[in-house]
Short mmCIF file of C-alpha atoms and ligand atoms in Angstrom, two decimals:
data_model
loop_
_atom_site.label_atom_id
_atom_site.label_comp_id
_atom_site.label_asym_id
_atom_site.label_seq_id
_atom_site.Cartn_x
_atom_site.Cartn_y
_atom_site.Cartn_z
CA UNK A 1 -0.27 -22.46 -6.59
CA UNK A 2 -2.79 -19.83 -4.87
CA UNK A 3 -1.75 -18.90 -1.46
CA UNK A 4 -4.42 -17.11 0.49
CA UNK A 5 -2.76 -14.00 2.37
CA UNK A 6 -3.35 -13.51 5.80
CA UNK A 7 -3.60 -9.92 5.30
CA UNK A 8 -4.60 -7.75 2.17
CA UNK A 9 -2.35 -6.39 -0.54
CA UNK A 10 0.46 -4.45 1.20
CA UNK A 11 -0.44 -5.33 4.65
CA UNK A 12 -3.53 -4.38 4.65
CA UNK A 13 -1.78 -0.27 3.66
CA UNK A 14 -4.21 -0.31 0.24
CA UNK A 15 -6.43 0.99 -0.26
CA UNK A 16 -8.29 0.21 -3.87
CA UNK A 17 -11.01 3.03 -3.91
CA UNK A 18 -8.93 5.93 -3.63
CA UNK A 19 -6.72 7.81 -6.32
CA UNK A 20 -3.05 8.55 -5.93
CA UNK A 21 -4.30 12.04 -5.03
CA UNK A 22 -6.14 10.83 -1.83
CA UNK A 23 -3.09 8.41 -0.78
CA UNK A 24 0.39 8.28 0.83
CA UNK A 25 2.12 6.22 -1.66
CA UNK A 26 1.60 4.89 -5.27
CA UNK A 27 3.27 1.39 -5.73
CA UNK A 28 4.14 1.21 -9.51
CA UNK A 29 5.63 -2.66 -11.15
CA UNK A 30 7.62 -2.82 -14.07
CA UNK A 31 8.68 -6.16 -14.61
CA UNK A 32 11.24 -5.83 -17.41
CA UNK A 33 14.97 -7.39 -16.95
CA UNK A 34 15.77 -6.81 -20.78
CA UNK A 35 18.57 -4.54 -20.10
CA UNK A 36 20.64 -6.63 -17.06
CA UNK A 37 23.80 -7.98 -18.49
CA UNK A 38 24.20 -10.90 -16.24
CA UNK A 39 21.58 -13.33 -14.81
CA UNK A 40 17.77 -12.30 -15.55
CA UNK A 41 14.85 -13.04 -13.60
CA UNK A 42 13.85 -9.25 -12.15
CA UNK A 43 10.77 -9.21 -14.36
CA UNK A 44 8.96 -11.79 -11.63
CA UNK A 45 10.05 -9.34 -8.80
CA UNK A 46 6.84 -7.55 -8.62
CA UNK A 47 4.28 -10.84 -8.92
CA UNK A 48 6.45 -11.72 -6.06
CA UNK A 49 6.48 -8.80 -3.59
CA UNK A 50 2.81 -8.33 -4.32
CA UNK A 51 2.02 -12.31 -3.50
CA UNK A 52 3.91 -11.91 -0.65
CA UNK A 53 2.42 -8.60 0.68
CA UNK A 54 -0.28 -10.09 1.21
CA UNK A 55 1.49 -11.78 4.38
CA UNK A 56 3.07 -8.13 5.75
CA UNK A 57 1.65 -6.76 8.98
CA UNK A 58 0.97 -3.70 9.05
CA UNK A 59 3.86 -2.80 11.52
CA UNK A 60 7.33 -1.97 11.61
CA UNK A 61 9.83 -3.41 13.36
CA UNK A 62 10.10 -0.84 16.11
CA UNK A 63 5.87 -1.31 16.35
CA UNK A 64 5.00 1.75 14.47
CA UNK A 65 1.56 1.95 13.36
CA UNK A 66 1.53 1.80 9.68
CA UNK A 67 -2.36 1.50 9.26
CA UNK A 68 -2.64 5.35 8.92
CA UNK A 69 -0.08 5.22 5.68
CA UNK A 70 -2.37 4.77 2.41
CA UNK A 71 -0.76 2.69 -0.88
CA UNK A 72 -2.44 2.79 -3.99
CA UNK A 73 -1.09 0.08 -5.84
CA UNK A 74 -1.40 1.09 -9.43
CA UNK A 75 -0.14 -1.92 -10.89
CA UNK A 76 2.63 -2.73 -13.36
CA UNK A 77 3.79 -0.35 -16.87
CA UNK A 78 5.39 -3.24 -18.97
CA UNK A 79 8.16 -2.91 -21.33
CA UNK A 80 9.08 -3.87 -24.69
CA UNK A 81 10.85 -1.40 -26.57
CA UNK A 82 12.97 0.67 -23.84
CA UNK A 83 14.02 3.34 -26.72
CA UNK A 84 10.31 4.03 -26.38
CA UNK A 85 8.30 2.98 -23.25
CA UNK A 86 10.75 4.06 -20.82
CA UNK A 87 8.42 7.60 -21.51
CA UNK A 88 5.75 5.86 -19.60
CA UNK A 89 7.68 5.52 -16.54
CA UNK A 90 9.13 8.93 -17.08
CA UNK A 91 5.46 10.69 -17.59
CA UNK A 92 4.18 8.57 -14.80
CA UNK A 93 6.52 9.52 -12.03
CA UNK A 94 6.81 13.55 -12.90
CA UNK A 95 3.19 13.86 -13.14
CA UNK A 96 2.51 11.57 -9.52
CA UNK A 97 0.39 13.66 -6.76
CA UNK A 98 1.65 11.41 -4.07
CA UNK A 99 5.40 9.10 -3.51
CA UNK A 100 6.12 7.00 -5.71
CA UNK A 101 7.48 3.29 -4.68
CA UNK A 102 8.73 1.61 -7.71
CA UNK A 103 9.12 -2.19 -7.77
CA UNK A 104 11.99 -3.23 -10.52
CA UNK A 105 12.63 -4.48 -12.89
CA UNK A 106 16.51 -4.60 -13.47
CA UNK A 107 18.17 -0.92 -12.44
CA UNK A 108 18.00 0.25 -15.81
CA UNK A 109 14.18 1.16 -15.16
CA UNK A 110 15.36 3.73 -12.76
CA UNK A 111 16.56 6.04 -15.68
CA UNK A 112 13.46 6.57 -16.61
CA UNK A 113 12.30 7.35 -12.82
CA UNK A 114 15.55 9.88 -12.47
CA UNK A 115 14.53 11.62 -15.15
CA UNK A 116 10.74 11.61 -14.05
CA UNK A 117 12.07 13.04 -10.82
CA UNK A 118 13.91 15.61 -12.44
CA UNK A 119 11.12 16.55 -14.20
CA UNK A 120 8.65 16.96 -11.06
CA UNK A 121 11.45 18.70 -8.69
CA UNK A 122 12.79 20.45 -11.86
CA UNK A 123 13.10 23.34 -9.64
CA UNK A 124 14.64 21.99 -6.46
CA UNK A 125 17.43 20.31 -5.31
CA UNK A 126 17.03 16.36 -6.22
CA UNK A 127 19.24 13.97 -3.97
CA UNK A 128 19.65 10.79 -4.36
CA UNK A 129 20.58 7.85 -1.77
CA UNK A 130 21.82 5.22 -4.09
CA UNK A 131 22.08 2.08 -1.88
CA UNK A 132 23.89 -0.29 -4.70
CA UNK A 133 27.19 -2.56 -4.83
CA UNK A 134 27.83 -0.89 -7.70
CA UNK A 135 28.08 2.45 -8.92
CA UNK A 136 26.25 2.28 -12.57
CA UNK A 137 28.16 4.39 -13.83
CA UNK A 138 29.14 3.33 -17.09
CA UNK A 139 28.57 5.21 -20.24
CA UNK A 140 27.91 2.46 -21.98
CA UNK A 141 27.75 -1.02 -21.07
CA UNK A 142 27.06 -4.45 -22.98
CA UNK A 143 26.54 -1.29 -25.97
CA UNK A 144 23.54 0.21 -24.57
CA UNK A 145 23.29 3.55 -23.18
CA UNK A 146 20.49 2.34 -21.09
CA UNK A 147 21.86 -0.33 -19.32
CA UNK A 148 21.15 -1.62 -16.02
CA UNK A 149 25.34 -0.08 -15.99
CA UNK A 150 24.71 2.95 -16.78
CA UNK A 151 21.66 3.86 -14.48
CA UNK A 152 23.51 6.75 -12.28
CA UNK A 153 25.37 8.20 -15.30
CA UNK A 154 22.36 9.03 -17.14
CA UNK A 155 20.54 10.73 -13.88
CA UNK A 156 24.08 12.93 -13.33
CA UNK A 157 22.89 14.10 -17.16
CA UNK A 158 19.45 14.58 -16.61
CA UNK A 159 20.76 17.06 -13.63
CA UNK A 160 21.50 15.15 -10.57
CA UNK A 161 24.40 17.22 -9.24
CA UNK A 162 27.14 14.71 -8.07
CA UNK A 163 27.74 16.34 -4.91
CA UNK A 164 24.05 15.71 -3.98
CA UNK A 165 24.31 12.26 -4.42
CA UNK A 166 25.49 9.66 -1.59
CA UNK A 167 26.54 6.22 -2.47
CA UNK A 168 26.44 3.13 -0.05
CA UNK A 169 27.28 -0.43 0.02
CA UNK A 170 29.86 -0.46 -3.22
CA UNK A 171 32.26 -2.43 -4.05
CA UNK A 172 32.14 -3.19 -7.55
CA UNK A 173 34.25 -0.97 -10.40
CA UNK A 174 34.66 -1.01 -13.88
CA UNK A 175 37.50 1.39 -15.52
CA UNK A 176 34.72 3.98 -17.41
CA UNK A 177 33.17 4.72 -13.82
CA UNK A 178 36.56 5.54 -12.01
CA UNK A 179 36.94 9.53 -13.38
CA UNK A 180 33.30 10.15 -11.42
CA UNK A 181 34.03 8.13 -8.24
CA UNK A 182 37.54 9.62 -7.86
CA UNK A 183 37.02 13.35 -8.96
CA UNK A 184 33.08 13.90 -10.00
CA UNK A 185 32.16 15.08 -6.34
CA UNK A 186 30.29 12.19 -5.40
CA UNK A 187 29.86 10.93 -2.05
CA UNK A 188 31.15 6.98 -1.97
CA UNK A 189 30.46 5.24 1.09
CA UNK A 190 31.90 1.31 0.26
CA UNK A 191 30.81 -1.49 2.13
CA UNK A 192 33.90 -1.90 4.08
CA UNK A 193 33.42 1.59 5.19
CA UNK A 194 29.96 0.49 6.92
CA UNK A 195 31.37 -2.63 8.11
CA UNK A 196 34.40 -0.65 9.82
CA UNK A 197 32.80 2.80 10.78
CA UNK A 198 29.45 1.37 11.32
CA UNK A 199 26.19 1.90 9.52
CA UNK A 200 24.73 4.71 12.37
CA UNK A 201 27.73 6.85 11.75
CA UNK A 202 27.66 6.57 7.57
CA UNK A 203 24.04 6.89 8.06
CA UNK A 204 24.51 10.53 10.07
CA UNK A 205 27.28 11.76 7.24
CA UNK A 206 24.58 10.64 4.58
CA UNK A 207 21.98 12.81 6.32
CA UNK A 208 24.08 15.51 6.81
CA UNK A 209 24.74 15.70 3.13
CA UNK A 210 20.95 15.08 1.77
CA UNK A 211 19.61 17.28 4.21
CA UNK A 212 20.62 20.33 2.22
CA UNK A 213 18.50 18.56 -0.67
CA UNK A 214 14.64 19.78 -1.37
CA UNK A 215 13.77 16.34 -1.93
CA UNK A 216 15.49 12.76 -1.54
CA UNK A 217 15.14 9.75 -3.92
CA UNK A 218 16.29 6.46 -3.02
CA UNK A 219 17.28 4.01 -5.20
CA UNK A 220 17.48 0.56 -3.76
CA UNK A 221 19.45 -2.17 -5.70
CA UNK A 222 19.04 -5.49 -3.89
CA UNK A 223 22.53 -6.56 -4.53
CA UNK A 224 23.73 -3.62 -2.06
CA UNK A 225 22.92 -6.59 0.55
CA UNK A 226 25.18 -9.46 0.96
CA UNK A 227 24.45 -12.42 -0.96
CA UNK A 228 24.49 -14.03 2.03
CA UNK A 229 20.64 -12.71 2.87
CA UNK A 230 20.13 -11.62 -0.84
CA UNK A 231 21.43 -14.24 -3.41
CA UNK A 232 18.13 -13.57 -6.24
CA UNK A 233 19.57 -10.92 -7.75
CA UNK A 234 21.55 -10.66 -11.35
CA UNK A 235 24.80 -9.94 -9.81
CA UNK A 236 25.78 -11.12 -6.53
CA UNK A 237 29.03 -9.36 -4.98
CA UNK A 238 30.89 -11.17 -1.73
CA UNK A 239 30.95 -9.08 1.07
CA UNK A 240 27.86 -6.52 1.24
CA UNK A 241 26.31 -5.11 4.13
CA UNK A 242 24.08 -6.41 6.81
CA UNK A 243 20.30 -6.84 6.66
CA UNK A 244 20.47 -4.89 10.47
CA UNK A 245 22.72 -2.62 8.24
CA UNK A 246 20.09 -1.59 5.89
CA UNK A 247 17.74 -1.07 8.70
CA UNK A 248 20.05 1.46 10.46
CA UNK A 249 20.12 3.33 7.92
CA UNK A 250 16.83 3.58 6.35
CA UNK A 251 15.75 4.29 9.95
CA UNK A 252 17.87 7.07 9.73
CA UNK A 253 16.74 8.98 7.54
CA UNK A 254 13.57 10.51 8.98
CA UNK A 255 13.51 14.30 8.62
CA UNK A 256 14.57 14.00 5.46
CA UNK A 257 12.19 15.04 2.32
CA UNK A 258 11.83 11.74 0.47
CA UNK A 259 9.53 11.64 -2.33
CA UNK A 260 10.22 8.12 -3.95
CA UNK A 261 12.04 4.88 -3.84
CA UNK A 262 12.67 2.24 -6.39
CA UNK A 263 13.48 -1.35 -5.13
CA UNK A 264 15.30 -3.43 -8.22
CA UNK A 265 17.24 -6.51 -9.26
CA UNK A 266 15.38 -8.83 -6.98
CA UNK A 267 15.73 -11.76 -9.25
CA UNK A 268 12.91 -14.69 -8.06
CA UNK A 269 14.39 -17.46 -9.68
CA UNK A 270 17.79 -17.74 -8.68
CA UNK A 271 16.81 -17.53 -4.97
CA UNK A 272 13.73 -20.71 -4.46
CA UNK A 273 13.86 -19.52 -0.57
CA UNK A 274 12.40 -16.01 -1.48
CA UNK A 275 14.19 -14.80 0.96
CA UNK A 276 15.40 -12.08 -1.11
CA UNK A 277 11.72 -11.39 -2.62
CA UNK A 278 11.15 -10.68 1.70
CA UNK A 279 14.05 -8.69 2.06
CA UNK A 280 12.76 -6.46 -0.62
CA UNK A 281 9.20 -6.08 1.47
CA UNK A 282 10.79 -5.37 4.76
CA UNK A 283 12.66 -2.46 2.34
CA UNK A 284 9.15 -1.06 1.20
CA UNK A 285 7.63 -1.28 4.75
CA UNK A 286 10.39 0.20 6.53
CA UNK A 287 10.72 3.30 4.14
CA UNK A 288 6.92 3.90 4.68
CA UNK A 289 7.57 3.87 8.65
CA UNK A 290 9.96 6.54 8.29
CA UNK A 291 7.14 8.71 6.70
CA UNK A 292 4.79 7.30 9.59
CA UNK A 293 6.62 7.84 12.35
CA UNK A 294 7.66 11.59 10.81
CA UNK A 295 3.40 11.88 10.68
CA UNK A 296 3.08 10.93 14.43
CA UNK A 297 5.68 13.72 15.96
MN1 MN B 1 23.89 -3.36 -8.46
#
């Protein structure tokens, strides 16, 4: 099936003869699912996002201008070995000139990107928004070190104080993670927190955490949504937050020094309405109006 986009890649925000180093934003696919324990399918996510990109205007909700915000699309690294290529995700990221917008993949890509991070703020304070219905915090899970479990353990090793990172939308636990959530320091916001306190007000506590940060990541696992909106994803968990949710707080976090987000788990297959695949896009645009609209005061 071709399907002609109404607009070009990325809404028309790429721009294919510049470098990184003359752009706002590289976009980066890996399209590997190897390490997700339940359902796969997150290896189609970026063919997906970038078919569908095609139809994005180059707006955001709230009618900021995004046509001054440059993507250079870089394409996808690809994945066999893990033990070994995961380096190429980790070299790419520290040694970026511009923000990096990862498309997943199952989570477990993002160790590689934590530690990429670490590398290129090695001297700052990295924060980390870690929008997820589950914390990943596993030392081991399904007997790899690098699964899609253990994600947020590994970047607490590679030097991602606890205390600097806030956690939204869980609701998931296994028994290895509880020692961490309970007494590691870590900010836990669950989804029936936002749900009962509202998203504005965990949004502000969020912000008034990262804000002592140097620079913010955010790592963006799908499944934080409800399946409701978001069923293509590995691991659907009953009663996540809203897609206006989301919004609120994304939108929230301008004045804040982000220098990357990673979108994962968006699992094609197991959701033939792609609605989840366009939940992931409004995501990506929505993060690069925050930087816009911080550009324009
Ligand atoms: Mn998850």
């Amino acid at each position: 099936m071709t399907i002609e986009g109404t607009h070009n890649l990325w809404g028309d925000l790429h721009r294919p003869n510049l470098t990184p180093k003359e752009t706002d934003f590289s976009i980066i696919g890996i399209p590997y699912d190897g390490l997700a324990s339940a359902r796969k399918g997150a290896a189609l996510a970026p063919e997906r996002l970038r078919l569908w990109s095609r139809h994005l205007t180059p707006f955001s909700e709230d009618r900021t201008r995004l046509n001054n915000m440059t993507v250079c699309d870089l394409g996808d690294i690809n994945i066999v070995n893990p033990e070994t290529d995961f380096n190429l995700i980790r070299q790419r990221v520290a040694t970026l000139p511009n923000i990096p917008i990862l498309l997943g993949g199952d989570h477990s890509v993002t160790i590689p990107i934590f530690e990429g991070q670490r590398e290129r703020y090695k001297d700052k304070r990295l924060g980390v928004l870690w929008m997820d219905a589950h914390p990943d915090l596993c030392d081991e899970f399904d007997g790899s070190r690098l699964s899609h479990a253990a994600v947020l353990r590994r970047g607490i090793e590679f030097g991602i104080e606890p205390h600097d990172i806030c956690m939204v939308g869980l609701r998931s636990w296994e028994e290895q993670e509880m020692d961490i959530i309970e007494n590691g320091g870590v900010h836990v916001y669950t989804a029936a927190d936002v749900a009962e306190r509202g998203a504005k007000k965990i949004a502000e506590s969020v912000v008034n955490i990262l804000k002592e940060c140097d620079a913010v990541h955010i790592s963006f696992d799908i499944d934080c949504l409800d399946p409701a909106v978001a069923p293509g994803t590995g691991v659907p968990e009953f009663g996540g937050l809203t897609s206006r949710d989301v919004l609120t707080i994304l939108k929230s976090m301008q004045g804040l020094p982000l220098v990357g987000l990673d979108v994962v788990e968006i699992a094609p297959p197991l959701d033939p309405s792609e609605s989840t695949v366009f939940a992931g896009l409004k995501i990506i645009m929505e993060y690069i109006a925050v930087s816009a609209r911080q550009r324009q005061k």
